[in-house]
Amino acid sequence: MKVALLGGGVVGSQVASLLQAGTADFAARSGEHLELVGVAVRDTSKVRPGIPAELLTSDAAGLVARGDLDIVVEVMGGIEPARELILAAIKNGASVVTANKALMATHGAELTAAADEAGVDLFYEASVAGAIPLLRPLRESLAGDKVQRVLGIVNGTTNYMLTKMDEQGASYDDVLAEAQRLGYAEADPTADVGGADSAAKAAILATLAFHTNVTIDDVYCEGITEVSQADIEAAREMGFVIKLLAIAELNSDETGVVVRVHPAMVARTHPLASVRDAFNAVFVQAESAGEMMFYGRGAGGAPTASAVLGDLVAAARNRFNRTRSHRPTPYAALQARPIGEARTCYAVAIDVEDRPGVLATIATMFAENGVSIKTVRQDGQEAGALLNVRTHVATEADLSKTVDALRGLEVVKQIAGVTRVEEADES
Ligand code: NAP
Ligand code: HSE
């Protein structure tokens, strides 16, 4: 079978070299020899270990148009020309493997429909959580269950950064540069730190988990750009660590899904707290199966290439057997619901006047807006007090009303911080 590679960077160069190094094994596993016939890049003059120079071309459209390709592997990234090239490959009868979460979270429905119409496979395991087998388990192993919640750390770059900032006090800029050097970051790393990369992955996970089309535009997104060393230290003092979480869950009446990405405090005893460096971990909560955790390397050339090659073998096997895999169908058609319907716990830090009755007034505001307080800690300050209020689960809408009401109180000098808290026992 003839295989073309679109992209020969961090992931593409690993796919090319592992594919060529394992020729005999891949033939035995697929049923047929897999021959790499071309690699499209922008700059053909760059030396690329693992990619024979004679395979390089800067004419990606020409490569895809050959007409004799069995499988096209897209690891160039971005929306265009990746989308047009994949559509052209599909139209020419090739199956497609992609690692492109930005594309799948934006045009996934269009590409899936095109592959379905052409009768070819479209696989994208590497687009979420690097090496970790996650999309196939969701699509196949859990097809007999009802997923209720998906929660995890799905961006290696930011997890690497937060780990180094927490454990070594490293500076944000230094650790971002290191994550880029290690090949974890996107070509434009603002997608990592701004949360868009996690949001794209959350949309893909939600689409598969809830049998519903969810795009990146449906995902509430906050990244780690506002997380300071002071926030990390404050969390540490309370026994927490800050993680960038992606969460997709059914809303309370199960008519919709709320999908969100934001930093959250996680207790150091929570399993997610021990997910360090560029590792990812995703919990899936399903009605019959209960809770499952998927853990592994979430970024980097070789780990991602492992997932790409797994899809490549799966696509090759299907072609060998003249079949294809069942495509995910969005039959449930749940609504994407706004962040106000999300439910979680919070830590609210409030600068207040230190005089009798203040605590009661503050507590009343929480109660009046339907937010139940779990703990309160008061620390003295020069001209007042800092109240650290931790809540039980509340909706974002109720918490937001509470914060607005607190801001209007004469005894409140300022809201010093509002942080979401992921409690293991309160979801
Ligand atoms: P990368 O190192 O920037 O490589 C991109 C490759 O695509 C380069 O070889 C580049 O050519 C080529 N390319 C880009 N635009 C092109 C165009 N218009 N025509 C021809 N070639 C083009 O990126 P990467 O880290 O390998 O990531 C690739 C994809 O995998 C992205 O979708 C990314 O989100 C996804 N992914 C990456 C990781 C990871 O850990 N890195 C993990 C999971 C998924 P030049 O080399 O000539 O510039
Ligand atoms: N930039 C991404 C990350 C690559 O850091 O997780 C893996 O998708």
PDB file of C-alpha atoms in Angstrom, residues 110-299:
ATOM      1  CA  GLU A 110     -17.426  17.890   7.204  1.00  0.00           C
ATOM      2  CA  LEU A 111     -14.400  15.585   6.987  1.00  0.00           C
ATOM      3  CA  THR A 112     -16.246  12.668   8.598  1.00  0.00           C
ATOM      4  CA  ALA A 113     -19.132  13.057   6.137  1.00  0.00           C
ATOM      5  CA  ALA A 114     -16.708  13.209   3.187  1.00  0.00           C
ATOM      6  CA  ALA A 115     -14.928  10.040   4.340  1.00  0.00           C
ATOM      7  CA  ASP A 116     -18.271   8.316   4.841  1.00  0.00           C
ATOM      8  CA  GLU A 117     -19.454   9.246   1.367  1.00  0.00           C
ATOM      9  CA  ALA A 118     -16.206   8.035  -0.191  1.00  0.00           C
ATOM     10  CA  GLY A 119     -16.224   4.814   1.844  1.00  0.00           C
ATOM     11  CA  VAL A 120     -12.801   5.379   3.389  1.00  0.00           C
ATOM     12  CA  ASP A 121     -11.494   5.640   6.951  1.00  0.00           C
ATOM     13  CA  LEU A 122     -10.689   8.869   8.754  1.00  0.00           C
ATOM     14  CA  PHE A 123      -8.762   8.233  11.976  1.00  0.00           C
ATOM     15  CA  TYR A 124      -7.401  10.855  14.394  1.00  0.00           C
ATOM     16  CA  GLU A 125      -6.305   9.062  17.582  1.00  0.00           C
ATOM     17  CA  ALA A 126      -3.150  11.220  17.869  1.00  0.00           C
ATOM     18  CA  SER A 127      -5.172  14.430  17.884  1.00  0.00           C
ATOM     19  CA  VAL A 128      -6.054  14.000  21.579  1.00  0.00           C
ATOM     20  CA  ALA A 129      -3.622  13.136  24.381  1.00  0.00           C
ATOM     21  CA  GLY A 130      -0.663  12.071  22.218  1.00  0.00           C
ATOM     22  CA  ALA A 131       0.204   8.417  22.680  1.00  0.00           C
ATOM     23  CA  ILE A 132      -2.753   7.530  24.899  1.00  0.00           C
ATOM     24  CA  PRO A 133      -5.345   5.232  23.319  1.00  0.00           C
ATOM     25  CA  LEU A 134      -8.465   7.225  24.126  1.00  0.00           C
ATOM     26  CA  LEU A 135     -10.576   7.948  21.042  1.00  0.00           C
ATOM     27  CA  ARG A 136     -10.781   4.295  19.999  1.00  0.00           C
ATOM     28  CA  PRO A 137     -11.869   3.179  23.507  1.00  0.00           C
ATOM     29  CA  LEU A 138     -14.512   5.924  23.493  1.00  0.00           C
ATOM     30  CA  ARG A 139     -15.690   5.060  19.994  1.00  0.00           C
ATOM     31  CA  GLU A 140     -15.539   1.276  20.260  1.00  0.00           C
ATOM     32  CA  SER A 141     -15.030  -0.171  23.745  1.00  0.00           C
ATOM     33  CA  LEU A 142     -17.541   2.187  25.361  1.00  0.00           C
ATOM     34  CA  ALA A 143     -20.100   1.978  22.541  1.00  0.00           C
ATOM     35  CA  GLY A 144     -22.258  -0.124  24.879  1.00  0.00           C
ATOM     36  CA  ASP A 145     -22.201   2.312  27.768  1.00  0.00           C
ATOM     37  CA  LYS A 146     -23.395   5.817  28.536  1.00  0.00           C
ATOM     38  CA  VAL A 147     -20.609   8.309  29.175  1.00  0.00           C
ATOM     39  CA  GLN A 148     -21.508  10.938  31.752  1.00  0.00           C
ATOM     40  CA  ARG A 149     -18.300  12.872  32.193  1.00  0.00           C
ATOM     41  CA  VAL A 150     -14.845  13.210  30.685  1.00  0.00           C
ATOM     42  CA  LEU A 151     -12.256  15.119  32.663  1.00  0.00           C
ATOM     43  CA  GLY A 152      -8.531  15.466  32.357  1.00  0.00           C
ATOM     44  CA  ILE A 153      -5.265  17.083  31.497  1.00  0.00           C
ATOM     45  CA  VAL A 154      -4.956  17.035  27.712  1.00  0.00           C
ATOM     46  CA  ASN A 155      -2.175  19.516  26.987  1.00  0.00           C
ATOM     47  CA  GLY A 156       1.413  18.441  27.536  1.00  0.00           C
ATOM     48  CA  THR A 157       2.977  21.878  27.120  1.00  0.00           C
ATOM     49  CA  THR A 158       0.978  23.585  29.853  1.00  0.00           C
ATOM     50  CA  ASN A 159       1.211  20.603  32.182  1.00  0.00           C
ATOM     51  CA  TYR A 160       4.983  20.634  31.711  1.00  0.00           C
ATOM     52  CA  MET A 161       5.044  24.373  32.426  1.00  0.00           C
ATOM     53  CA  LEU A 162       2.811  24.207  35.509  1.00  0.00           C
ATOM     54  CA  THR A 163       4.844  21.279  36.870  1.00  0.00           C
ATOM     55  CA  LYS A 164       8.149  23.146  36.537  1.00  0.00           C
ATOM     56  CA  MET A 165       6.659  26.363  37.925  1.00  0.00           C
ATOM     57  CA  ASP A 166       5.291  24.455  40.922  1.00  0.00           C
ATOM     58  CA  GLU A 167       8.255  22.180  41.647  1.00  0.00           C
ATOM     59  CA  GLN A 168      11.190  24.378  40.664  1.00  0.00           C
ATOM     60  CA  GLY A 169       9.768  27.907  40.825  1.00  0.00           C
ATOM     61  CA  ALA A 170      10.757  28.212  37.145  1.00  0.00           C
ATOM     62  CA  SER A 171       9.696  31.290  35.195  1.00  0.00           C
ATOM     63  CA  TYR A 172       6.775  31.091  32.765  1.00  0.00           C
ATOM     64  CA  ASP A 173       8.844  32.250  29.770  1.00  0.00           C
ATOM     65  CA  ASP A 174      11.736  29.846  30.467  1.00  0.00           C
ATOM     66  CA  VAL A 175       9.509  26.796  30.779  1.00  0.00           C
ATOM     67  CA  LEU A 176       7.518  27.700  27.685  1.00  0.00           C
ATOM     68  CA  ALA A 177      10.773  27.939  25.699  1.00  0.00           C
ATOM     69  CA  GLU A 178      11.850  24.554  27.078  1.00  0.00           C
ATOM     70  CA  ALA A 179       8.497  22.962  26.130  1.00  0.00           C
ATOM     71  CA  GLN A 180       8.954  24.318  22.600  1.00  0.00           C
ATOM     72  CA  ARG A 181      12.500  22.957  22.418  1.00  0.00           C
ATOM     73  CA  LEU A 182      11.256  19.512  23.496  1.00  0.00           C
ATOM     74  CA  GLY A 183       8.704  19.471  20.657  1.00  0.00           C
ATOM     75  CA  TYR A 184       5.626  19.604  22.899  1.00  0.00           C
ATOM     76  CA  ALA A 185       4.246  22.982  21.853  1.00  0.00           C
ATOM     77  CA  GLU A 186       2.154  23.819  18.800  1.00  0.00           C
ATOM     78  CA  ALA A 187       3.740  25.795  15.946  1.00  0.00           C
ATOM     79  CA  ASP A 188       1.960  28.775  17.532  1.00  0.00           C
ATOM     80  CA  PRO A 189       2.300  28.107  21.281  1.00  0.00           C
ATOM     81  CA  THR A 190      -0.447  30.588  22.136  1.00  0.00           C
ATOM     82  CA  ALA A 191      -2.787  27.687  21.269  1.00  0.00           C
ATOM     83  CA  ASP A 192      -1.265  25.771  24.196  1.00  0.00           C
ATOM     84  CA  VAL A 193      -1.040  28.496  26.841  1.00  0.00           C
ATOM     85  CA  GLY A 194      -4.276  30.198  25.767  1.00  0.00           C
ATOM     86  CA  GLY A 195      -6.188  26.921  26.098  1.00  0.00           C
ATOM     87  CA  ALA A 196      -7.287  26.548  22.444  1.00  0.00           C
ATOM     88  CA  ASP A 197      -5.364  23.284  22.028  1.00  0.00           C
ATOM     89  CA  SER A 198      -7.115  21.790  25.073  1.00  0.00           C
ATOM     90  CA  ALA A 199     -10.437  23.220  23.884  1.00  0.00           C
ATOM     91  CA  ALA A 200     -10.040  21.506  20.504  1.00  0.00           C
ATOM     92  CA  LYS A 201      -9.293  18.218  22.242  1.00  0.00           C
ATOM     93  CA  ALA A 202     -12.230  18.701  24.614  1.00  0.00           C
ATOM     94  CA  ALA A 203     -14.523  19.241  21.613  1.00  0.00           C
ATOM     95  CA  ILE A 204     -13.283  16.018  19.972  1.00  0.00           C
ATOM     96  CA  LEU A 205     -13.701  14.058  23.210  1.00  0.00           C
ATOM     97  CA  ALA A 206     -17.197  15.465  23.783  1.00  0.00           C
ATOM     98  CA  THR A 207     -18.233  14.678  20.202  1.00  0.00           C
ATOM     99  CA  LEU A 208     -17.286  11.020  20.610  1.00  0.00           C
ATOM    100  CA  ALA A 209     -18.330  10.598  24.246  1.00  0.00           C
ATOM    101  CA  PHE A 210     -21.788  12.141  23.837  1.00  0.00           C
ATOM    102  CA  HIS A 211     -22.548  11.220  20.195  1.00  0.00           C
ATOM    103  CA  THR A 212     -23.083  14.888  19.473  1.00  0.00           C
ATOM    104  CA  ASN A 213     -21.298  17.354  17.217  1.00  0.00           C
ATOM    105  CA  VAL A 214     -19.285  19.666  19.450  1.00  0.00           C
ATOM    106  CA  THR A 215     -16.899  22.183  17.913  1.00  0.00           C
ATOM    107  CA  ILE A 216     -14.213  24.319  19.479  1.00  0.00           C
ATOM    108  CA  ASP A 217     -16.648  27.264  19.381  1.00  0.00           C
ATOM    109  CA  ASP A 218     -18.883  25.416  21.862  1.00  0.00           C
ATOM    110  CA  VAL A 219     -16.084  25.144  24.438  1.00  0.00           C
ATOM    111  CA  TYR A 220     -15.642  27.679  27.236  1.00  0.00           C
ATOM    112  CA  CYS A 221     -11.924  28.371  27.323  1.00  0.00           C
ATOM    113  CA  GLU A 222      -9.460  29.965  29.729  1.00  0.00           C
ATOM    114  CA  GLY A 223      -5.751  29.167  29.447  1.00  0.00           C
ATOM    115  CA  ILE A 224      -2.852  29.543  31.855  1.00  0.00           C
ATOM    116  CA  THR A 225      -1.665  32.983  30.756  1.00  0.00           C
ATOM    117  CA  GLU A 226      -3.112  34.571  33.910  1.00  0.00           C
ATOM    118  CA  VAL A 227      -1.696  31.928  36.278  1.00  0.00           C
ATOM    119  CA  SER A 228       1.112  33.534  38.270  1.00  0.00           C
ATOM    120  CA  GLN A 229       3.817  32.104  40.489  1.00  0.00           C
ATOM    121  CA  ALA A 230       1.882  33.730  43.390  1.00  0.00           C
ATOM    122  CA  ASP A 231      -1.260  31.735  42.459  1.00  0.00           C
ATOM    123  CA  ILE A 232       0.767  28.532  42.379  1.00  0.00           C
ATOM    124  CA  GLU A 233       2.308  29.281  45.778  1.00  0.00           C
ATOM    125  CA  ALA A 234      -1.070  30.204  47.292  1.00  0.00           C
ATOM    126  CA  ALA A 235      -2.504  26.912  46.010  1.00  0.00           C
ATOM    127  CA  ARG A 236       0.480  25.021  47.436  1.00  0.00           C
ATOM    128  CA  GLU A 237      -0.077  26.577  50.883  1.00  0.00           C
ATOM    129  CA  MET A 238      -3.625  25.204  50.849  1.00  0.00           C
ATOM    130  CA  GLY A 239      -2.415  21.731  49.773  1.00  0.00           C
ATOM    131  CA  PHE A 240      -3.378  22.130  46.111  1.00  0.00           C
ATOM    132  CA  VAL A 241      -1.716  22.209  42.729  1.00  0.00           C
ATOM    133  CA  ILE A 242      -2.963  24.169  39.698  1.00  0.00           C
ATOM    134  CA  LYS A 243      -3.733  22.138  36.570  1.00  0.00           C
ATOM    135  CA  LEU A 244      -5.264  23.103  33.241  1.00  0.00           C
ATOM    136  CA  LEU A 245      -8.338  20.884  32.990  1.00  0.00           C
ATOM    137  CA  ALA A 246     -10.612  19.964  30.106  1.00  0.00           C
ATOM    138  CA  ILE A 247     -14.066  18.846  31.233  1.00  0.00           C
ATOM    139  CA  ALA A 248     -17.048  17.658  29.215  1.00  0.00           C
ATOM    140  CA  GLU A 249     -20.167  16.586  31.067  1.00  0.00           C
ATOM    141  CA  LEU A 250     -23.891  16.212  30.783  1.00  0.00           C
ATOM    142  CA  ASN A 251     -25.874  19.097  32.273  1.00  0.00           C
ATOM    143  CA  SER A 252     -28.168  18.433  35.217  1.00  0.00           C
ATOM    144  CA  ASP A 253     -31.245  17.410  33.160  1.00  0.00           C
ATOM    145  CA  GLU A 254     -29.081  15.518  30.639  1.00  0.00           C
ATOM    146  CA  THR A 255     -30.434  17.498  27.689  1.00  0.00           C
ATOM    147  CA  GLY A 256     -27.107  19.103  26.935  1.00  0.00           C
ATOM    148  CA  VAL A 257     -23.365  19.008  27.412  1.00  0.00           C
ATOM    149  CA  VAL A 258     -21.172  21.637  28.994  1.00  0.00           C
ATOM    150  CA  VAL A 259     -17.599  21.610  27.741  1.00  0.00           C
ATOM    151  CA  ARG A 260     -14.976  23.768  29.397  1.00  0.00           C
ATOM    152  CA  VAL A 261     -11.239  24.321  29.696  1.00  0.00           C
ATOM    153  CA  HIS A 262      -9.769  26.322  32.549  1.00  0.00           C
ATOM    154  CA  PRO A 263      -7.138  26.178  35.270  1.00  0.00           C
ATOM    155  CA  ALA A 264      -8.364  24.591  38.486  1.00  0.00           C
ATOM    156  CA  MET A 265      -6.965  23.807  41.920  1.00  0.00           C
ATOM    157  CA  VAL A 266      -6.582  20.072  42.436  1.00  0.00           C
ATOM    158  CA  ALA A 267      -5.807  18.616  45.880  1.00  0.00           C
ATOM    159  CA  ARG A 268      -2.316  17.121  46.052  1.00  0.00           C
ATOM    160  CA  THR A 269      -3.967  13.836  47.016  1.00  0.00           C
ATOM    161  CA  HIS A 270      -6.092  13.813  43.804  1.00  0.00           C
ATOM    162  CA  PRO A 271      -4.754  11.408  41.133  1.00  0.00           C
ATOM    163  CA  LEU A 272      -4.530  14.296  38.623  1.00  0.00           C
ATOM    164  CA  ALA A 273      -2.045  16.096  40.904  1.00  0.00           C
ATOM    165  CA  SER A 274       0.545  13.405  40.252  1.00  0.00           C
ATOM    166  CA  VAL A 275       0.271  13.805  36.466  1.00  0.00           C
ATOM    167  CA  ARG A 276       3.526  15.669  35.865  1.00  0.00           C
ATOM    168  CA  ASP A 277       5.536  17.126  32.982  1.00  0.00           C
ATOM    169  CA  ALA A 278       4.123  16.486  29.498  1.00  0.00           C
ATOM    170  CA  PHE A 279       2.031  13.533  30.663  1.00  0.00           C
ATOM    171  CA  ASN A 280      -1.725  13.642  30.154  1.00  0.00           C
ATOM    172  CA  ALA A 281      -4.463  11.825  32.044  1.00  0.00           C
ATOM    173  CA  VAL A 282      -8.153  11.577  31.252  1.00  0.00           C
ATOM    174  CA  PHE A 283     -10.901  10.209  33.484  1.00  0.00           C
ATOM    175  CA  VAL A 284     -13.979   8.843  31.793  1.00  0.00           C
ATOM    176  CA  GLN A 285     -17.069   8.304  33.927  1.00  0.00           C
ATOM    177  CA  ALA A 286     -19.611   5.954  32.354  1.00  0.00           C
ATOM    178  CA  GLU A 287     -22.914   4.694  33.717  1.00  0.00           C
ATOM    179  CA  SER A 288     -22.094   0.976  33.859  1.00  0.00           C
ATOM    180  CA  ALA A 289     -18.289   0.956  33.724  1.00  0.00           C
ATOM    181  CA  GLY A 290     -17.847   3.577  36.447  1.00  0.00           C
ATOM    182  CA  GLU A 291     -14.658   5.610  36.420  1.00  0.00           C
ATOM    183  CA  MET A 292     -11.674   4.836  34.170  1.00  0.00           C
ATOM    184  CA  MET A 293      -8.363   6.651  33.918  1.00  0.00           C
ATOM    185  CA  PHE A 294      -6.247   6.865  30.762  1.00  0.00           C
ATOM    186  CA  TYR A 295      -2.691   8.013  31.361  1.00  0.00           C
ATOM    187  CA  GLY A 296       0.444   8.457  29.273  1.00  0.00           C
ATOM    188  CA  ARG A 297       2.628  10.780  27.242  1.00  0.00           C
ATOM    189  CA  GLY A 298       0.493  13.555  25.806  1.00  0.00           C
ATOM    190  CA  ALA A 299       2.983  15.232  23.492  1.00  0.00           C
TER     191      ALA A 299
END
